[in-house]
mmCIF file of C-alpha atoms in Angstrom:
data_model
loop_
_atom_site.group_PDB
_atom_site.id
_atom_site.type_symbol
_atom_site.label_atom_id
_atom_site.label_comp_id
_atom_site.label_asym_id
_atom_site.label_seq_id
_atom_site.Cartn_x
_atom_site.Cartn_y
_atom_site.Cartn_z
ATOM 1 C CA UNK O 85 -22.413 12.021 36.166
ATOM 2 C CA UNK O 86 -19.785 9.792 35.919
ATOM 3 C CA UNK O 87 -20.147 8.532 32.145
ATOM 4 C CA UNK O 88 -22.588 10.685 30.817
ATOM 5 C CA UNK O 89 -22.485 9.636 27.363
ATOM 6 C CA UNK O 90 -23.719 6.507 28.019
ATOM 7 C CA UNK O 91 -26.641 7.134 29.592
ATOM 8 C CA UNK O 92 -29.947 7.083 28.422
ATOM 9 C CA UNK O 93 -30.910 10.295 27.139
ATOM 10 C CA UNK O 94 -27.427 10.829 25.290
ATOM 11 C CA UNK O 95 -27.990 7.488 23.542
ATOM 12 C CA UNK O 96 -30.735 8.558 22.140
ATOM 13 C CA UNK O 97 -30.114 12.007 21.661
ATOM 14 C CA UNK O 98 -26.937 11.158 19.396
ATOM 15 C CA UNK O 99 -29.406 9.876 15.955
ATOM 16 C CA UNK O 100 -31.570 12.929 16.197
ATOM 17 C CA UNK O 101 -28.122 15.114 16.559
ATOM 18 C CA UNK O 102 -27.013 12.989 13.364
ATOM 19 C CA UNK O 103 -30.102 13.740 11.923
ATOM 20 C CA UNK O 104 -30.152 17.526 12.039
ATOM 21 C CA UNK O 105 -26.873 17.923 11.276
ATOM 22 C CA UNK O 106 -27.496 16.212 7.430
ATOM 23 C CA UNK O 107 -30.491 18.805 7.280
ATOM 24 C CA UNK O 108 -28.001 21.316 8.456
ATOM 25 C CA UNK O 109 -25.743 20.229 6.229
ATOM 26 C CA UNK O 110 -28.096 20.741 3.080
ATOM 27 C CA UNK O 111 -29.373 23.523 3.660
ATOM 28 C CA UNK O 112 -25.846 25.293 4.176
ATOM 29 C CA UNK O 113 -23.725 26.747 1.405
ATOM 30 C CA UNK O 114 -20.780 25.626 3.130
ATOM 31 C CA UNK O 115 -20.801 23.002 5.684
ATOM 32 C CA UNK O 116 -17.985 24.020 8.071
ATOM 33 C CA UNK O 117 -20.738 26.468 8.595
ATOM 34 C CA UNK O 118 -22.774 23.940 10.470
ATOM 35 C CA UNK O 119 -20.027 22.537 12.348
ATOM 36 C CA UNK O 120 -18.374 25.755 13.386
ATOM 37 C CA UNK O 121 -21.879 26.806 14.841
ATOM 38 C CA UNK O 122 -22.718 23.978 16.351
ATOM 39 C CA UNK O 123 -19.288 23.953 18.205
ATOM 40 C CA UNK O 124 -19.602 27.529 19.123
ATOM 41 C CA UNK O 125 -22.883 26.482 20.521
ATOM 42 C CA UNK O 126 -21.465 23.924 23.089
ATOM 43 C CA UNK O 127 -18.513 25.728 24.114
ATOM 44 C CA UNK O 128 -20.293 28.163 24.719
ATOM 45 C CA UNK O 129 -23.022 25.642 26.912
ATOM 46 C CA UNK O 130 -19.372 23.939 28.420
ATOM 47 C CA UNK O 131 -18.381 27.408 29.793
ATOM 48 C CA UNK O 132 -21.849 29.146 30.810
ATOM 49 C CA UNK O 133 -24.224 26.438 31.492
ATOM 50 C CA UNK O 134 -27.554 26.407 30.136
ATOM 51 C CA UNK O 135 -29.605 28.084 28.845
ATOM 52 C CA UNK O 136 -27.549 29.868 26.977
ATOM 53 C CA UNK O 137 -27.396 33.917 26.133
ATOM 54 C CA UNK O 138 -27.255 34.490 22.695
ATOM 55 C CA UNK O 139 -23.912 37.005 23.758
ATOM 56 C CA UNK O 140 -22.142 33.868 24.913
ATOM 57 C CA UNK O 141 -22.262 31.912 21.335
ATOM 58 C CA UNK O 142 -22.268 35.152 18.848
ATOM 59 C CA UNK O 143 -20.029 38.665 19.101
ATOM 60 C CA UNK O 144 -20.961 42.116 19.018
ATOM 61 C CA UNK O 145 -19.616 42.048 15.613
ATOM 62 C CA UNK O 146 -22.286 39.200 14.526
ATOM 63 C CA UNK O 147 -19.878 36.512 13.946
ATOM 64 C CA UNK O 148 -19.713 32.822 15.375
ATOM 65 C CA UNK O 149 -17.412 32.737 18.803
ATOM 66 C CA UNK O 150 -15.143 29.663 16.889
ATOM 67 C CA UNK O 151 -12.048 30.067 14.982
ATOM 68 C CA UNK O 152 -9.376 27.708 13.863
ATOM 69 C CA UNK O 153 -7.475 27.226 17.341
ATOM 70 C CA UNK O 154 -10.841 26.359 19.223
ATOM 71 C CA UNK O 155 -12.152 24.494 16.263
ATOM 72 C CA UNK O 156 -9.659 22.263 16.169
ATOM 73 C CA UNK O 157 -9.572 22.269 20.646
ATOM 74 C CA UNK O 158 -12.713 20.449 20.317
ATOM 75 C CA UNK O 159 -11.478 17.969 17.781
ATOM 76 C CA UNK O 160 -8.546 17.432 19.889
ATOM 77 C CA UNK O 161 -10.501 16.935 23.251
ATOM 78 C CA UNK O 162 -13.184 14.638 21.381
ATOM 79 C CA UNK O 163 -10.773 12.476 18.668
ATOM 80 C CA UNK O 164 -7.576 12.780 20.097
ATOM 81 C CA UNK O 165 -4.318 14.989 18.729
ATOM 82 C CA UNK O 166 -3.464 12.241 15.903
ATOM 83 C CA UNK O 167 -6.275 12.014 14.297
ATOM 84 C CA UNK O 168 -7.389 15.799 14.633
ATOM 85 C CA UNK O 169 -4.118 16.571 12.803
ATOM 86 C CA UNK O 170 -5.190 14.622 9.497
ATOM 87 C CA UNK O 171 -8.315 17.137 9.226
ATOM 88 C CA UNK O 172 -8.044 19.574 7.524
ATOM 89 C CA UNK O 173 -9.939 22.598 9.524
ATOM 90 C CA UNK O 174 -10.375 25.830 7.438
ATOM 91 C CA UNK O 175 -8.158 28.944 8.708
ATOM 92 C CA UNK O 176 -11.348 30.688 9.666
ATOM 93 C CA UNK O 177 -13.237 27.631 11.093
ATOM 94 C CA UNK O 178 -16.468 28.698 9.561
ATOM 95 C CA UNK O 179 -16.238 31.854 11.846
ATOM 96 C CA UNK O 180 -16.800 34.779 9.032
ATOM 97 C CA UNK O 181 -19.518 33.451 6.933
ATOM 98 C CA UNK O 182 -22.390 35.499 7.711
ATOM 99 C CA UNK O 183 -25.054 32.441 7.788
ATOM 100 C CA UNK O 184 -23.473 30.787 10.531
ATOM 101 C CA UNK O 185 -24.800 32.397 13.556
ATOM 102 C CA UNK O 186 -28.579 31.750 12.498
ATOM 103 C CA UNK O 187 -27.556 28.158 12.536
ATOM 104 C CA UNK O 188 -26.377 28.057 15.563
ATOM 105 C CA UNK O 189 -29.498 29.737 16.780
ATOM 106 C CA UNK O 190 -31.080 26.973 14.720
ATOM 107 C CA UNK O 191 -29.254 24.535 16.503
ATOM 108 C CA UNK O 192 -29.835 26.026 19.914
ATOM 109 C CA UNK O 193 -33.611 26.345 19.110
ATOM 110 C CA UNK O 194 -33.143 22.347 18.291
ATOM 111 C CA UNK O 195 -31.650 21.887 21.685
ATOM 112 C CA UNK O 196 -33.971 23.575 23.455
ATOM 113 C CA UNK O 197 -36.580 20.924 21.971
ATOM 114 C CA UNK O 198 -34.651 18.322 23.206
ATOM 115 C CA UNK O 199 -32.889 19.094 25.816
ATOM 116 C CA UNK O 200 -35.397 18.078 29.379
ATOM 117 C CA UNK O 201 -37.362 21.282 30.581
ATOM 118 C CA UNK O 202 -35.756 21.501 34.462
ATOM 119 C CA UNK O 203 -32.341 20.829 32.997
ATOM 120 C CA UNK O 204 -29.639 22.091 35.188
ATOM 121 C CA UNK O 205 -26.350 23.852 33.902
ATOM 122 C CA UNK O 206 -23.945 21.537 35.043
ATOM 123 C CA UNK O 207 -25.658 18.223 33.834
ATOM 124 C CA UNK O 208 -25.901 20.474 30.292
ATOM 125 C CA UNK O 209 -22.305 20.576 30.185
ATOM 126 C CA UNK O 210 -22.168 16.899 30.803
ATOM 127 C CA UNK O 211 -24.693 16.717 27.864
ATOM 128 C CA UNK O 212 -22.593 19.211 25.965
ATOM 129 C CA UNK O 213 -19.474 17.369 25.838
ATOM 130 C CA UNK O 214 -21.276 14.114 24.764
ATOM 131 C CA UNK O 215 -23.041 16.290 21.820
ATOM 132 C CA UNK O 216 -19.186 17.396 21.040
ATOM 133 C CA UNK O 217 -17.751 14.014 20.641
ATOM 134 C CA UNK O 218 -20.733 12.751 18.497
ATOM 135 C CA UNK O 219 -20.461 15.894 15.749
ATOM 136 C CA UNK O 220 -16.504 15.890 16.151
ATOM 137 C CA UNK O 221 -17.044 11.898 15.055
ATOM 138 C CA UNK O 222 -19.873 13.095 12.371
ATOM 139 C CA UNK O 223 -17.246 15.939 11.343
ATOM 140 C CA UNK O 224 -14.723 13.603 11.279
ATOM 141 C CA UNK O 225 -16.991 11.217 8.675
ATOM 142 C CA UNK O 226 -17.349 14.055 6.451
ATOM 143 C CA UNK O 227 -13.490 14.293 6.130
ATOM 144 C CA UNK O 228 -12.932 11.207 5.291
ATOM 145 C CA UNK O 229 -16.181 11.473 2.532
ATOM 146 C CA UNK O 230 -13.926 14.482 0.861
ATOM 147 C CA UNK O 231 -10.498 12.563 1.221
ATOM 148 C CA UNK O 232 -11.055 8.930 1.480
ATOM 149 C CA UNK O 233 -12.309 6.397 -0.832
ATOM 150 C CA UNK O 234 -15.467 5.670 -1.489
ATOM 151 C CA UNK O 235 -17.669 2.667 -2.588
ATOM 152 C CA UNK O 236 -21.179 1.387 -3.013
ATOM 153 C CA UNK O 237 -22.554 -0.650 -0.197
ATOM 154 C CA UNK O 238 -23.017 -4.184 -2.498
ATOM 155 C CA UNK O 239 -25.879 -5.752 -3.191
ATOM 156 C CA UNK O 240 -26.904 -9.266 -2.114
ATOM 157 C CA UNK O 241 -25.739 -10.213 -5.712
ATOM 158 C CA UNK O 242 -22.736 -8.872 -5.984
ATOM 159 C CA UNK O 243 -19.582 -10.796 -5.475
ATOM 160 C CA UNK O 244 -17.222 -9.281 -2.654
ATOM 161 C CA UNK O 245 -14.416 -10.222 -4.919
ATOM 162 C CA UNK O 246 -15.669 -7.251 -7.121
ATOM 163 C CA UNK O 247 -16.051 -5.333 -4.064
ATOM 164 C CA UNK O 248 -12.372 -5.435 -3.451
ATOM 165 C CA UNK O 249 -12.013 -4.845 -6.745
ATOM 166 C CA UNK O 250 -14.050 -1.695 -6.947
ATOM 167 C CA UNK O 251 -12.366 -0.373 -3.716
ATOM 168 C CA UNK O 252 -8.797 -1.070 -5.612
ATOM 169 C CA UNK O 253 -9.650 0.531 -8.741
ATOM 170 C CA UNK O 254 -11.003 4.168 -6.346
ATOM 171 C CA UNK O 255 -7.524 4.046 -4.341
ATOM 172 C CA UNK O 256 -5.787 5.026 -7.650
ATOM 173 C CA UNK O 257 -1.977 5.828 -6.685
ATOM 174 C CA UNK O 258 -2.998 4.855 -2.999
ATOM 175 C CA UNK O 259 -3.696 1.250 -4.080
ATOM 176 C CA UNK O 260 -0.244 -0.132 -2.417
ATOM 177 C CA UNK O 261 -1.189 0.859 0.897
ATOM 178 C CA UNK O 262 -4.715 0.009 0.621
ATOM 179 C CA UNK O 263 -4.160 -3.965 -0.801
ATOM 180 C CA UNK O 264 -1.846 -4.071 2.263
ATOM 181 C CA UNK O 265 -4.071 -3.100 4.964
ATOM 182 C CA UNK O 266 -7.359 -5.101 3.196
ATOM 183 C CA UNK O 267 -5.416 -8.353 3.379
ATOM 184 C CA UNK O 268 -4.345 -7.459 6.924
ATOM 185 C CA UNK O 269 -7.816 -6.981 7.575
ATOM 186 C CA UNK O 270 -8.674 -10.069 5.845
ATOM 187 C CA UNK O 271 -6.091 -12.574 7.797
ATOM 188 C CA UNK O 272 -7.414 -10.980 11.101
ATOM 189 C CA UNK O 273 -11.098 -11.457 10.206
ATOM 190 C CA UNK O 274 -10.581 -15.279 9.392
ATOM 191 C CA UNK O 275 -7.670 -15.836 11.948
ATOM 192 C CA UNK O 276 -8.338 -13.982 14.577
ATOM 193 C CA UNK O 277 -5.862 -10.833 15.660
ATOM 194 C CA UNK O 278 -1.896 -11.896 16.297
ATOM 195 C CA UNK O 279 1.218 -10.723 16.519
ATOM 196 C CA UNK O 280 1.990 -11.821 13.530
ATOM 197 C CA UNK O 281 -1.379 -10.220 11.669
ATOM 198 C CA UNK O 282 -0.959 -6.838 13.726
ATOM 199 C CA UNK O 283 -1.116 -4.187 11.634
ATOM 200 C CA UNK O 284 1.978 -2.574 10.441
ATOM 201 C CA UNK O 285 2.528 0.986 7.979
ATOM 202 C CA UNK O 286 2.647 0.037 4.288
ATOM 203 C CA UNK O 287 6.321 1.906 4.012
ATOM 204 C CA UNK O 288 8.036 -0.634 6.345
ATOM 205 C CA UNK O 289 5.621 -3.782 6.438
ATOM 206 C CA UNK O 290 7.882 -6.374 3.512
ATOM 207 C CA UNK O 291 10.744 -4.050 3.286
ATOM 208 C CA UNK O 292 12.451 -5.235 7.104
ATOM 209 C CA UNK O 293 14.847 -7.954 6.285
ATOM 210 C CA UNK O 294 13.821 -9.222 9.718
ATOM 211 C CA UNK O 295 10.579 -10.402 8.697
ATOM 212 C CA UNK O 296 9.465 -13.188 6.393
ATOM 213 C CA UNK O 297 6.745 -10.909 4.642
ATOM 214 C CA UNK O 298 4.195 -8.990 5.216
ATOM 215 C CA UNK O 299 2.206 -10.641 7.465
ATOM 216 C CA UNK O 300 2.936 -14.303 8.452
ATOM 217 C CA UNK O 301 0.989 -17.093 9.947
ATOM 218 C CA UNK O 302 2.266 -19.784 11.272
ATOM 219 C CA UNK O 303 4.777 -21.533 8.588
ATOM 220 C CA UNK O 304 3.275 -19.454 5.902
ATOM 221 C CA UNK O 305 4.445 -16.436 4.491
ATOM 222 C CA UNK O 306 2.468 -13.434 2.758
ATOM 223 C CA UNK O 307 3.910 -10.916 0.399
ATOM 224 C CA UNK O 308 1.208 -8.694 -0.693
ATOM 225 C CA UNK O 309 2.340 -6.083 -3.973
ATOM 226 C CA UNK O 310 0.861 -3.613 -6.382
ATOM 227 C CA UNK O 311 3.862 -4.402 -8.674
ATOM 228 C CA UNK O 312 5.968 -7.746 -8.683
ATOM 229 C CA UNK O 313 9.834 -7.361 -8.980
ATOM 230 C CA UNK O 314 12.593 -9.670 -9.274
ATOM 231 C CA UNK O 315 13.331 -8.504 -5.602
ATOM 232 C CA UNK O 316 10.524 -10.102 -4.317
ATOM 233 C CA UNK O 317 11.009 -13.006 -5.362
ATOM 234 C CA UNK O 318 14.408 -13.705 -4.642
ATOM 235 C CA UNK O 319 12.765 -12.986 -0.690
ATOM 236 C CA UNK O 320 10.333 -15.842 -1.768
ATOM 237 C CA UNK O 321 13.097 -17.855 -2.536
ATOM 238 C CA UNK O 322 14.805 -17.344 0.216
ATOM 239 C CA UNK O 323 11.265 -17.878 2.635
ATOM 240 C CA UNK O 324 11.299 -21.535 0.653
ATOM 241 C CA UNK O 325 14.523 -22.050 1.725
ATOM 242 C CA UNK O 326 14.357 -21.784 5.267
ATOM 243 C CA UNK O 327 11.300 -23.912 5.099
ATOM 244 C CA UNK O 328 8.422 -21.283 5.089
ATOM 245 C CA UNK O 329 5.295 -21.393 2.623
ATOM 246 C CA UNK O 330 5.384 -18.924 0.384
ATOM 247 C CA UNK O 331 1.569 -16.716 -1.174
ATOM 248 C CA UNK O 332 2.000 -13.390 -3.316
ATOM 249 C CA UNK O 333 -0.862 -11.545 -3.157
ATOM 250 C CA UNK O 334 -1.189 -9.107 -5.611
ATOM 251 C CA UNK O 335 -3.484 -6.729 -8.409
ATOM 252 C CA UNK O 336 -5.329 -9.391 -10.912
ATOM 253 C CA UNK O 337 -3.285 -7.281 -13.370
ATOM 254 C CA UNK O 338 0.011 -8.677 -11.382
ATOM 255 C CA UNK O 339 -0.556 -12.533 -11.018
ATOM 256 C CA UNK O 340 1.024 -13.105 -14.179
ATOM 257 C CA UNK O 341 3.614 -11.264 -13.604
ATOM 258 C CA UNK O 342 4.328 -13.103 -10.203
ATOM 259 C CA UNK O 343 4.166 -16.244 -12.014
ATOM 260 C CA UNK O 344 6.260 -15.417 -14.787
ATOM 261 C CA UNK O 345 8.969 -13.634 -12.627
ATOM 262 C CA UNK O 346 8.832 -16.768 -10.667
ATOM 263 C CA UNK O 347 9.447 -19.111 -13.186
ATOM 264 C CA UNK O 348 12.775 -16.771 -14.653
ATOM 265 C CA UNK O 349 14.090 -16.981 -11.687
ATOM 266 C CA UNK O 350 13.594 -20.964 -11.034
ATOM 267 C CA UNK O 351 11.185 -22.755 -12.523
ATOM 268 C CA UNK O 352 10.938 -25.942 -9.897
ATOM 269 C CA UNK O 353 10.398 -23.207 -6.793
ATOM 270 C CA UNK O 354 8.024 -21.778 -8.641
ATOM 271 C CA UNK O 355 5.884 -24.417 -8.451
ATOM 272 C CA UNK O 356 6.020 -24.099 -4.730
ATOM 273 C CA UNK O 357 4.811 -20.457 -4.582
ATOM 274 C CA UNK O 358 0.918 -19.782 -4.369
ATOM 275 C CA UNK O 359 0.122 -16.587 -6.124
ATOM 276 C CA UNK O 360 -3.206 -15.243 -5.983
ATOM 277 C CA UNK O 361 -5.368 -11.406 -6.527
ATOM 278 C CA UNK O 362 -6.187 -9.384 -3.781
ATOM 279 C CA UNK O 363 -9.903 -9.225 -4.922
ATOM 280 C CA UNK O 364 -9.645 -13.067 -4.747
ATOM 281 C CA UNK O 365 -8.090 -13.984 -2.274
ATOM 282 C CA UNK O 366 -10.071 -11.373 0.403
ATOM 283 C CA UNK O 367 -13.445 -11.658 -1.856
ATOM 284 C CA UNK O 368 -14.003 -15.182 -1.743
ATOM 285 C CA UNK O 369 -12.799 -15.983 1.663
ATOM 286 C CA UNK O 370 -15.496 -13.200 3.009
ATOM 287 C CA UNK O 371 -17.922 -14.749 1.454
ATOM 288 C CA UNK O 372 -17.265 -18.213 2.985
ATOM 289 C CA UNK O 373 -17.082 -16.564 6.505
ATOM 290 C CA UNK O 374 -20.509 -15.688 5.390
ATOM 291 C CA UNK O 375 -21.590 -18.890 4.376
ATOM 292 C CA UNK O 376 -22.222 -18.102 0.992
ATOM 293 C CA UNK O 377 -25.460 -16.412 2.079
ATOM 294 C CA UNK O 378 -26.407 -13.359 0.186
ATOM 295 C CA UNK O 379 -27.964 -11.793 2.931
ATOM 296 C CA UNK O 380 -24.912 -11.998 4.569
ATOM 297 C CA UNK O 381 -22.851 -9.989 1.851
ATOM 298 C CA UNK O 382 -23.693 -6.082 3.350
ATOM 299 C CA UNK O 383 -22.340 -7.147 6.655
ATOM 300 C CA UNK O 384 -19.072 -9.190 5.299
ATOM 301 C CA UNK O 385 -18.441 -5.474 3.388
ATOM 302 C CA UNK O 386 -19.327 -3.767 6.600
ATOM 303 C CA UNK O 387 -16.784 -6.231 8.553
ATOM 304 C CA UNK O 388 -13.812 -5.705 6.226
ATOM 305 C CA UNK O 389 -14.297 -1.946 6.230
ATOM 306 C CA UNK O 390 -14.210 -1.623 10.137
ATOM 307 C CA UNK O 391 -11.096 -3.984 10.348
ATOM 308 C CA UNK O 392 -9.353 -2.348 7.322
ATOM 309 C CA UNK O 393 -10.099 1.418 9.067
ATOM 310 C CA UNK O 394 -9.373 0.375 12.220
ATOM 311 C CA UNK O 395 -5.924 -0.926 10.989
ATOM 312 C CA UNK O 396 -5.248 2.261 9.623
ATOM 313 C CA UNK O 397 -6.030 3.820 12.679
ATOM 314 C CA UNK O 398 -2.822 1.665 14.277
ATOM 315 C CA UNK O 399 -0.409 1.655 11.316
ATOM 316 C CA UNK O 400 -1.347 4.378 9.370
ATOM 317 C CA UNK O 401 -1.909 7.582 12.078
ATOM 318 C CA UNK O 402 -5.716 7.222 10.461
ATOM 319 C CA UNK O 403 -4.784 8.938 7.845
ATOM 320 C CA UNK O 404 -8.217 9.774 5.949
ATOM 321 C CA UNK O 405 -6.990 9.521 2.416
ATOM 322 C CA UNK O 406 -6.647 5.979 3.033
ATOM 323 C CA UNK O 407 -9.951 5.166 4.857
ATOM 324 C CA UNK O 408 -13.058 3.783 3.429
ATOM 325 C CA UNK O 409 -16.181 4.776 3.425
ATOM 326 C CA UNK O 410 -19.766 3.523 1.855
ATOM 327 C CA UNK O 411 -20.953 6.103 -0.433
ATOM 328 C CA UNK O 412 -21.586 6.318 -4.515
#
């Protein structure tokens, strides 16, 4: 098969593998648990074919054939070596808690359900892999759920500007990095994806003396910052100088700061500097994209989460601490 996991039956199999594994999940004490055994399982189905001896998957000892070095092969194989090395996999990957071999002869009773009744070995292990990537991705979601930030999916009434806000106030001391990478996000949804948009890692973004800002577009500059400083603006005055137009996008809690700052340090430039809130500035321009529509307001959150994750993917190694999720 030469793409197996796009064909039919491991399109649909990947919801019902989603599926069970929440159940799983539940019903487990500890939910490594699940994924160690379900991992075990499909080595185990990678290496032996199918159907699979209960020998190949559990030792003589009664424990799950997965420890931390496998555990983590699997991740590797499925996500890739940079984002495998931001989870955090236990030392004993699940392997010594007693439950975990009756779920993996739960889960290889669920397979046998699904799995078609003349299956052969080898298309298994095609099958095998594809059900590897699609837990390592579910595994990787439930990561992120312990690390990351989380936030309510918003209702058709509520204003994305207190969406932003809402994700801001969960980021806590993270809230730098996140502002930076949720305007980045914003600028690519509305202009489209540039050089000058690409996403770049919070520690280095403003700070090159090479670059007007942050991001820039066109003749304009952007400076986005948790905490205004006289060292910013002098940079703003400088941007004004050489002809560029100058935004700081910051906390609500920093706009007057900007301003005042601003004025200190010349009150005629000043007037020539836009300064704006992050929860603003990426809330209200979202919900013009969406044309004001409240039925549109799920998928504008939906939007700036998969551009804000996927530029932490690129500039940030995907570091889970600093992705977002929808949850409570």
């Amino acid at each position: 098969m030469s793409n197996p996991c796009n064909d039919q039956f491991s399109l649909s199999i990947k919801p019902q593998l989603l599926s069970w594994l929440q159940k799983a999940k539940r019903a487990s004490k500890g939910r490594f648990v699940v994924y160690s055994a379900v991992f075990g399982v499909l080595e185990a189905i990678r290496e032996h074919g199918w159907p699979i001896a209960r020998s190949y998957y559990v030792s003589k000892g009664n424990q799950i054939r997965m420890n931390k070095h496998k555990f983590e092969k699997v991740l590797t194989r499925a996500l890739g070596p940079k984002r495998t090395a931001l989870l955090k996999v236990p030392r004993e990957g699940g392997r010594t808690t007693r439950s975990t071999p009756a779920v993996a002869d739960k889960f290889v009773d669920w397979l046998k359900s699904v799995f078609p009744p003349e299956l052969d070995s080898e298309t298994a292990k095609d099958y095998a892999d594809c059900l590897e990537l699609f837990a390592s991705e579910d595994f990787e979601q439930f990561m992120l759920s312990q690390a990351g930030i989380s936030v309510p999916k918003p209702s058709p009434q509520f204003p994305l500007s207190e969406f932003v806000q809402k994700i801001i106030e969960k980021a806590g001391n993270k809230r730098g990095a996140v502002i930076h990478h949720l305007v980045g996000a914003k600028l690519a949804i509305r202009l489209g994806q540039s050089d000058e948009l690409e996403p770049r890692p919070y520690t280095a973004a403003d700070k090159q003396i090479d670059v007007p800002g942050d991001y820039w577009y066109r003749n304009t500059a952007f400076h986005v910052t948790a905490a205004p400083s006289g060292e910013l603006l002098k940079k703003c005055q400088d941007n004004l100088a050489k002809g560029w137009r100058v935004w700081i996008i910051t906390l609500r809690e920093g706009v007057e700061t900007a301003r005042i700052l601003a004025k200190d340090l010349d009150a005629k430039l000043a007037k020539n500097i836009q300064v704006v809130s992050v929860p603003e500035f990426v809330g209200q321009n979202l919900e013009e994209i969406g044309a004001f529509a409240s039925d549109n307001i799920a998928q504008q959150a939906e939007r700036l989460l998969q551009e804000y994750n996927d530029r932490i993917d690129k500039a940030e190694d995907g570091d889970p601490t600093l992705k977002i999720i929808f949850g409570s």
